[in-house]
mmCIF file of C-alpha atoms in Angstrom:
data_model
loop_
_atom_site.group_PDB
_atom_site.id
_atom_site.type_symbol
_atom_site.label_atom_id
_atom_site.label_comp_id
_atom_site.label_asym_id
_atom_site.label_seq_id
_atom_site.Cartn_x
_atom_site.Cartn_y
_atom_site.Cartn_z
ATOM 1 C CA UNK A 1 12.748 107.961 81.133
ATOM 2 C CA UNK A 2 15.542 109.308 83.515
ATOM 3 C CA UNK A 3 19.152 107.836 82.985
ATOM 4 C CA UNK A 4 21.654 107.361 85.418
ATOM 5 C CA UNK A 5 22.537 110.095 87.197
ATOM 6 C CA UNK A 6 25.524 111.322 89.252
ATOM 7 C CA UNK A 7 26.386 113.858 91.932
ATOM 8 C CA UNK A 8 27.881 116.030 92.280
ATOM 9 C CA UNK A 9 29.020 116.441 89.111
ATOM 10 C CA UNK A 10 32.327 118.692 90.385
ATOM 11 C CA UNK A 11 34.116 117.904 93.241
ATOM 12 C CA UNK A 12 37.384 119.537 95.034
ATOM 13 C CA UNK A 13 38.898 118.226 98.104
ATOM 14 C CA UNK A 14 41.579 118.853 99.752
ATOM 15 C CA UNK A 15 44.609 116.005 100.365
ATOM 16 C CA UNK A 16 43.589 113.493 102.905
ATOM 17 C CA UNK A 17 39.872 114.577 103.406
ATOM 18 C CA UNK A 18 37.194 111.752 102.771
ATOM 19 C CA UNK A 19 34.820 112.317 99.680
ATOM 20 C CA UNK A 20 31.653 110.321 98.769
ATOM 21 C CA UNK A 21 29.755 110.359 95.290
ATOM 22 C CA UNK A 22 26.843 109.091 94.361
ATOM 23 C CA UNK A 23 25.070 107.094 91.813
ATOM 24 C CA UNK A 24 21.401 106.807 91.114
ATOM 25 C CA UNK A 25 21.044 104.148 87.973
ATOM 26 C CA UNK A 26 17.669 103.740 85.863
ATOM 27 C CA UNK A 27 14.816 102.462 87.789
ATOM 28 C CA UNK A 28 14.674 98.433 87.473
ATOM 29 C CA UNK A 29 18.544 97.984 86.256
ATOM 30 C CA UNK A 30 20.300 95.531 88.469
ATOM 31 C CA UNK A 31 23.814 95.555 87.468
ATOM 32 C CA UNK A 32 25.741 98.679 88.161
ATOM 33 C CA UNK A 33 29.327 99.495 87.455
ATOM 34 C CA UNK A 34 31.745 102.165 89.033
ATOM 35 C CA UNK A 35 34.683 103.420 86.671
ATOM 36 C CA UNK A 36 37.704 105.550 86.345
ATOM 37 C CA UNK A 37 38.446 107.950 83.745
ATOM 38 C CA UNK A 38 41.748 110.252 84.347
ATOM 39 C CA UNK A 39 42.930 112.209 81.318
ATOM 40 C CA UNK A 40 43.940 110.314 78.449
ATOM 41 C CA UNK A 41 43.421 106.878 79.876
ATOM 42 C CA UNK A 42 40.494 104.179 79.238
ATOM 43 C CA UNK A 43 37.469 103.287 81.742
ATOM 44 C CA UNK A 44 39.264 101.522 84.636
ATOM 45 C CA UNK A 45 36.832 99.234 86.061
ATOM 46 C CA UNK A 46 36.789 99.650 89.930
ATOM 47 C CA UNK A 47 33.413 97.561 91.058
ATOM 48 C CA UNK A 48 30.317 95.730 90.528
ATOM 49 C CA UNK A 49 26.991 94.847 91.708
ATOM 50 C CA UNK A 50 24.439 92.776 90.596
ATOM 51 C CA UNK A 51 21.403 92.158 92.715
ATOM 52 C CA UNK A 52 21.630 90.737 96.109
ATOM 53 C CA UNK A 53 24.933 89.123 95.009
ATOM 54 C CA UNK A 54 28.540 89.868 97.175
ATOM 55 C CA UNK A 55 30.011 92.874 95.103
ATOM 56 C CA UNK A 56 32.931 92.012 92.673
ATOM 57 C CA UNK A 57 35.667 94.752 94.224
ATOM 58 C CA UNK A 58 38.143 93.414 92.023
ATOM 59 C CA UNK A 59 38.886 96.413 90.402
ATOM 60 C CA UNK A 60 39.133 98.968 93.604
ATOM 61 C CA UNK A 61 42.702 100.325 93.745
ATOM 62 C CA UNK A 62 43.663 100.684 97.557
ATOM 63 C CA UNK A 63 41.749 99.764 100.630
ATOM 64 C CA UNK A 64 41.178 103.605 100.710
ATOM 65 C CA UNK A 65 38.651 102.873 98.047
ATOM 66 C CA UNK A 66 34.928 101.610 98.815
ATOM 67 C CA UNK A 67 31.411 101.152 97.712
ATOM 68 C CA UNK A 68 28.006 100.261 98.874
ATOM 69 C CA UNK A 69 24.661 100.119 97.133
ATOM 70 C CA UNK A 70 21.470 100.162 99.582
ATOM 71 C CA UNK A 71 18.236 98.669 98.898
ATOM 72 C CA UNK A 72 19.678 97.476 95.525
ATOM 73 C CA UNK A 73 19.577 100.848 94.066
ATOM 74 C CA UNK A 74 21.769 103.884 94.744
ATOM 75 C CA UNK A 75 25.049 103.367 95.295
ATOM 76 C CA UNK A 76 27.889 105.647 96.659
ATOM 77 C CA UNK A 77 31.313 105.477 96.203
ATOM 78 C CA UNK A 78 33.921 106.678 99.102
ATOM 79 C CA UNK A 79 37.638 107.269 98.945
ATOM 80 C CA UNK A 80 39.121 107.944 101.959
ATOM 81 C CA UNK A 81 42.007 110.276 102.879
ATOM 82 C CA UNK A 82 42.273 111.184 99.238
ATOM 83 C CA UNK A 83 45.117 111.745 97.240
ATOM 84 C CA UNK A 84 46.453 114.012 94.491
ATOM 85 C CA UNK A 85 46.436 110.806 92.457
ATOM 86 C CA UNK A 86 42.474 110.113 92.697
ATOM 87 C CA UNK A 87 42.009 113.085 90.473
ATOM 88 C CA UNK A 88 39.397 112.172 87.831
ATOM 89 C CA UNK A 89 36.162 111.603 86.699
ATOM 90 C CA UNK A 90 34.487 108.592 88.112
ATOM 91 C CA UNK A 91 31.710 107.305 85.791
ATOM 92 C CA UNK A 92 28.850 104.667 87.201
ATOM 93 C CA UNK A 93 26.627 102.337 84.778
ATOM 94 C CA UNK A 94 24.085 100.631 84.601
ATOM 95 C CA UNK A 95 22.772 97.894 83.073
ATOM 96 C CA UNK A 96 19.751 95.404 83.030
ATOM 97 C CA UNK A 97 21.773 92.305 83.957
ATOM 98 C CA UNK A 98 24.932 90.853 82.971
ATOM 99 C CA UNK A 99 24.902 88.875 80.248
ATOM 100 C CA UNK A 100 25.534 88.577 76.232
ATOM 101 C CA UNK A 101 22.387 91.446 75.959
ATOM 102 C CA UNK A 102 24.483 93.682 78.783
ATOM 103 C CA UNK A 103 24.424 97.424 77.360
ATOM 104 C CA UNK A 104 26.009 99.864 79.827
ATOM 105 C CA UNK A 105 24.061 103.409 80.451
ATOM 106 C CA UNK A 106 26.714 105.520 82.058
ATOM 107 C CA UNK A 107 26.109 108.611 83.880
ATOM 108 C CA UNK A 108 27.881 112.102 83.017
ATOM 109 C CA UNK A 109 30.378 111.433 85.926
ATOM 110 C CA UNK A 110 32.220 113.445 88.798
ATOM 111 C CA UNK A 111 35.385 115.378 88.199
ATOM 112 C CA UNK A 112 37.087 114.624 91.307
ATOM 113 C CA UNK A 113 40.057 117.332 91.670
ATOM 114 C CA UNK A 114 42.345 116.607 95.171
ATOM 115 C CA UNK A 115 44.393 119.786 95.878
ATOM 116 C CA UNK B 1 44.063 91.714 79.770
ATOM 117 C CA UNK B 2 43.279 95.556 78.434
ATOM 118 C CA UNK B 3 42.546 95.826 74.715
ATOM 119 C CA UNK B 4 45.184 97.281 72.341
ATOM 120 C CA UNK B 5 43.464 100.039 70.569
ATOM 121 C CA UNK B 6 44.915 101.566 67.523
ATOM 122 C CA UNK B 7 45.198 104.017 65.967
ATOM 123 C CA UNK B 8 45.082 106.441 68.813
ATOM 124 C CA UNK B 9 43.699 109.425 67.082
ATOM 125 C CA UNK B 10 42.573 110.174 64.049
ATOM 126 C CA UNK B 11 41.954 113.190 62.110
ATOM 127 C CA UNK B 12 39.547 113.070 59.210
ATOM 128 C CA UNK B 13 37.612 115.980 56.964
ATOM 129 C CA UNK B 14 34.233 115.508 56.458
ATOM 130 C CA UNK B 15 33.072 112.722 54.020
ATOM 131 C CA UNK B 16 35.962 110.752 54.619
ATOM 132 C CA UNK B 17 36.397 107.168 56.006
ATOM 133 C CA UNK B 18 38.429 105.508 58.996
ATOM 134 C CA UNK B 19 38.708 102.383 60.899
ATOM 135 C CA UNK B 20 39.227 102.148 64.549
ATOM 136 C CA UNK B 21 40.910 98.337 65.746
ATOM 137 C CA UNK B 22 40.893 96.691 68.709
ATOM 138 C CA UNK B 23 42.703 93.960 69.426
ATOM 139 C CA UNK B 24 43.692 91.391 72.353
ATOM 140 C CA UNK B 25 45.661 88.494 73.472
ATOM 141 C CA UNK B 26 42.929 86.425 74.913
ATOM 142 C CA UNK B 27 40.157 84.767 73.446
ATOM 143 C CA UNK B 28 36.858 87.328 73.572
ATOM 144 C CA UNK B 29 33.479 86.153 74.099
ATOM 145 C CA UNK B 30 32.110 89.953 73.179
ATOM 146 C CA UNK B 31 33.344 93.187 72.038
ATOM 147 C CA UNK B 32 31.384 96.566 72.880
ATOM 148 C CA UNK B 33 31.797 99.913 71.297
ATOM 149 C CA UNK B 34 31.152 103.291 72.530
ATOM 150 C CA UNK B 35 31.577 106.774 71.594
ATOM 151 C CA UNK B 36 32.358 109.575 74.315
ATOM 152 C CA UNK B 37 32.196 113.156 73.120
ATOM 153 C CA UNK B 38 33.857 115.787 74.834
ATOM 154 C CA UNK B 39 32.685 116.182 78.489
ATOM 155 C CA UNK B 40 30.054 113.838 78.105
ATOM 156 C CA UNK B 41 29.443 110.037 79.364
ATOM 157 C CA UNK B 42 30.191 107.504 76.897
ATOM 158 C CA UNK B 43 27.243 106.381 74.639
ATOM 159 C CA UNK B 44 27.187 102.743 73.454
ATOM 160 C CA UNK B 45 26.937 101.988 69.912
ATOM 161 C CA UNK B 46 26.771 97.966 69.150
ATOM 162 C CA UNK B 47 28.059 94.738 70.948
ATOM 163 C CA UNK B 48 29.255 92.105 68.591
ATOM 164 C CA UNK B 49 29.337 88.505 69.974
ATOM 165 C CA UNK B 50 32.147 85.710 68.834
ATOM 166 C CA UNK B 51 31.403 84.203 65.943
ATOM 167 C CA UNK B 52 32.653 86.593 63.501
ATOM 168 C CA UNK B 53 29.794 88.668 62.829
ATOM 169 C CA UNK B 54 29.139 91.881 61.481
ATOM 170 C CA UNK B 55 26.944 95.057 62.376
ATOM 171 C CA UNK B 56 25.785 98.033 61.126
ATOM 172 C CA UNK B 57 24.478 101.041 62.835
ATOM 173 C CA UNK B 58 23.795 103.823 60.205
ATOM 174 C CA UNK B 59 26.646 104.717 58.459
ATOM 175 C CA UNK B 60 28.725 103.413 61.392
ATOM 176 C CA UNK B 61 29.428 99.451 61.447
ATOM 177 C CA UNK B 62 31.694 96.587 62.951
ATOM 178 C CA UNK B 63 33.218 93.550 62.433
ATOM 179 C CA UNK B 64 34.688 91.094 64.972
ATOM 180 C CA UNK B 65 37.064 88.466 63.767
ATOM 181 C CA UNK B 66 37.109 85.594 66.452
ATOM 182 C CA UNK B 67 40.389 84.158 65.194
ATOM 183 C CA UNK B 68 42.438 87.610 65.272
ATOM 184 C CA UNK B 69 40.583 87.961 68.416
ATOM 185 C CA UNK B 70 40.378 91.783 66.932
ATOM 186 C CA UNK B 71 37.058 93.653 65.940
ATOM 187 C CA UNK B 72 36.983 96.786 63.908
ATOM 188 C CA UNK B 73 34.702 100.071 63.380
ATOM 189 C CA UNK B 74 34.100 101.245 60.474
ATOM 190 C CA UNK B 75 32.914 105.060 60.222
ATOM 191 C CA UNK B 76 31.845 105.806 56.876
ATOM 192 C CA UNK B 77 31.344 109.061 54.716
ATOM 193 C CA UNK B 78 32.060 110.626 58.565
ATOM 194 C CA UNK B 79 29.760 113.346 59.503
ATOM 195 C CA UNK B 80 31.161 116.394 62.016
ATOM 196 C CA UNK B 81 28.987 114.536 64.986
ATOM 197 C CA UNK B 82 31.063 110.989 64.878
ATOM 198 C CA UNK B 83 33.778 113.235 66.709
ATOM 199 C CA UNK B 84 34.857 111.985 69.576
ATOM 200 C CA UNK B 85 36.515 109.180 71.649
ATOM 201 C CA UNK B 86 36.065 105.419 70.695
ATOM 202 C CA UNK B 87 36.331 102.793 72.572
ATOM 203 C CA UNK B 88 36.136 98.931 72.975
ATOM 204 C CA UNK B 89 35.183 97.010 75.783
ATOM 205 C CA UNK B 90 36.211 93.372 75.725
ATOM 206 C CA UNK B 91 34.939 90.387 77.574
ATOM 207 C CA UNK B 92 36.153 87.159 77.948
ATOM 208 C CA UNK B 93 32.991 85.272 79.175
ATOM 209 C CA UNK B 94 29.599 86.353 78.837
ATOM 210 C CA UNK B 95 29.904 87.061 82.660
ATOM 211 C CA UNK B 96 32.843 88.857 82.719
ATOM 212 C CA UNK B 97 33.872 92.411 83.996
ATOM 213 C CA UNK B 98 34.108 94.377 80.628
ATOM 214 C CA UNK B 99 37.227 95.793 79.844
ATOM 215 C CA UNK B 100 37.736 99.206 78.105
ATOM 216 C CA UNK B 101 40.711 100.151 75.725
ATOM 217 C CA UNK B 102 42.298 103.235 76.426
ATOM 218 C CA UNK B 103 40.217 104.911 73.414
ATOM 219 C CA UNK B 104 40.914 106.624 69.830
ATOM 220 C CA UNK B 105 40.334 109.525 69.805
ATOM 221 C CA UNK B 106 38.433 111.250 66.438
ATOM 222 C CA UNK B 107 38.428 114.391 65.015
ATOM 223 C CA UNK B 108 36.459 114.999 62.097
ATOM 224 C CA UNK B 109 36.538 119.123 60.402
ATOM 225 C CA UNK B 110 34.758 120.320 57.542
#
């Protein structure tokens, strides 16, 4: 079946213009996960969703930074007047629920560069 | 609460072995392991649950020692695909946000 995928998969903006990205997870996963990858550094967590339950945001750096997921399936991420600092590739997972059995399907990411 | 990962790269020739550690200063309900090759998405390999069990996944296995609250891949005989970047994911509940080291990276030539 299809994994989760992620557009675009480039992206360059210029400093302070809005982007969005977008994440389509596997058909039927419920949990889904936004990270951060910038060169040489771990997966920074930045959100979660699970279901109908109030997103755990915990993880979003600024206010700048935002995420919605409609109809309990796609999700897009949006970082406002971006900054030279955002540049990286964000990664989104998926998973079938949260729990002990939770494996993470990520997506080949977006390689955000802000000029 | 980000887990200490060490060493940070390794370089290896084919055939030979190496451990990857990962280590933290809370108590860990879980520890997840994936491998991320170059310009690709990270690819999980085996979650190991507290308890201080073991795992195997072809020639590739884990341990997780609940007391050391530190689990640790083994890659064995390595192979020129187990290049790449490891790395753990720790959680401290079983509904938890799963946090990543910051990776070791492997390099395996012939």
């Amino acid at each position: 079946g299809a994994g989760v995928s992620q557009s675009p998969s480039n992206k360059v903006t210029e400093k302070g213009k809005d982007v969005e990205l977008r994440c389509d997870p596997i058909s039927g996963h419920t949990a889904l996960y936004w990270y951060r990858q910038s060169l040489g550094q771990g997966l920074e967590f930045l959100i979660y969703f699970q279901g109908n339950s109030a997103p755990d945001k915990s993880g979003l750096p600024s206010d700048r930074f935002s995420a919605e997921r409609t109809g309990g399936s796609v999700s897009t991420l949006t970082i406002q007047r971006t900054q030279q600092e955002d540049s990286a590739v964000y990664l989104c997972a998926s998973s079938q629920a949260r729990g002990e059995q939770e494996t993470q399907y990520f997506g080949p990411g977006t390689r955000l560069l802000v000029l | 609460q980000q887990p200490v990962q060490s060493p940070q790269a390794v370089i290896l020739r084919e055939g030979e072995d190496a451990v990857i550690n990962c280590s933290s200063s809370k108590a860990l309900y879980s520890v997840h392991w994936y491998r991320q090759k170059h310009g690709e998405a990270p690819v999980f390999l085996m979650i190991l649950l507290k308890g201080g069990e073991q795992k195997g996944h072809d020639k590739i296995s884990a341990s997780f020692n609940e007391k050391k609250q530190q689990s640790s891949l083994y890659l064995t005989a390595s192979q020129l695909s187990y290049s790449g970047t490891y790395f753990c994911g720790t959680e401290l509940s079983g509904y938890s946000t799963l946090t990543f080291g910051k990776g070791t990276m492997l390099l395996v030539s012939p």
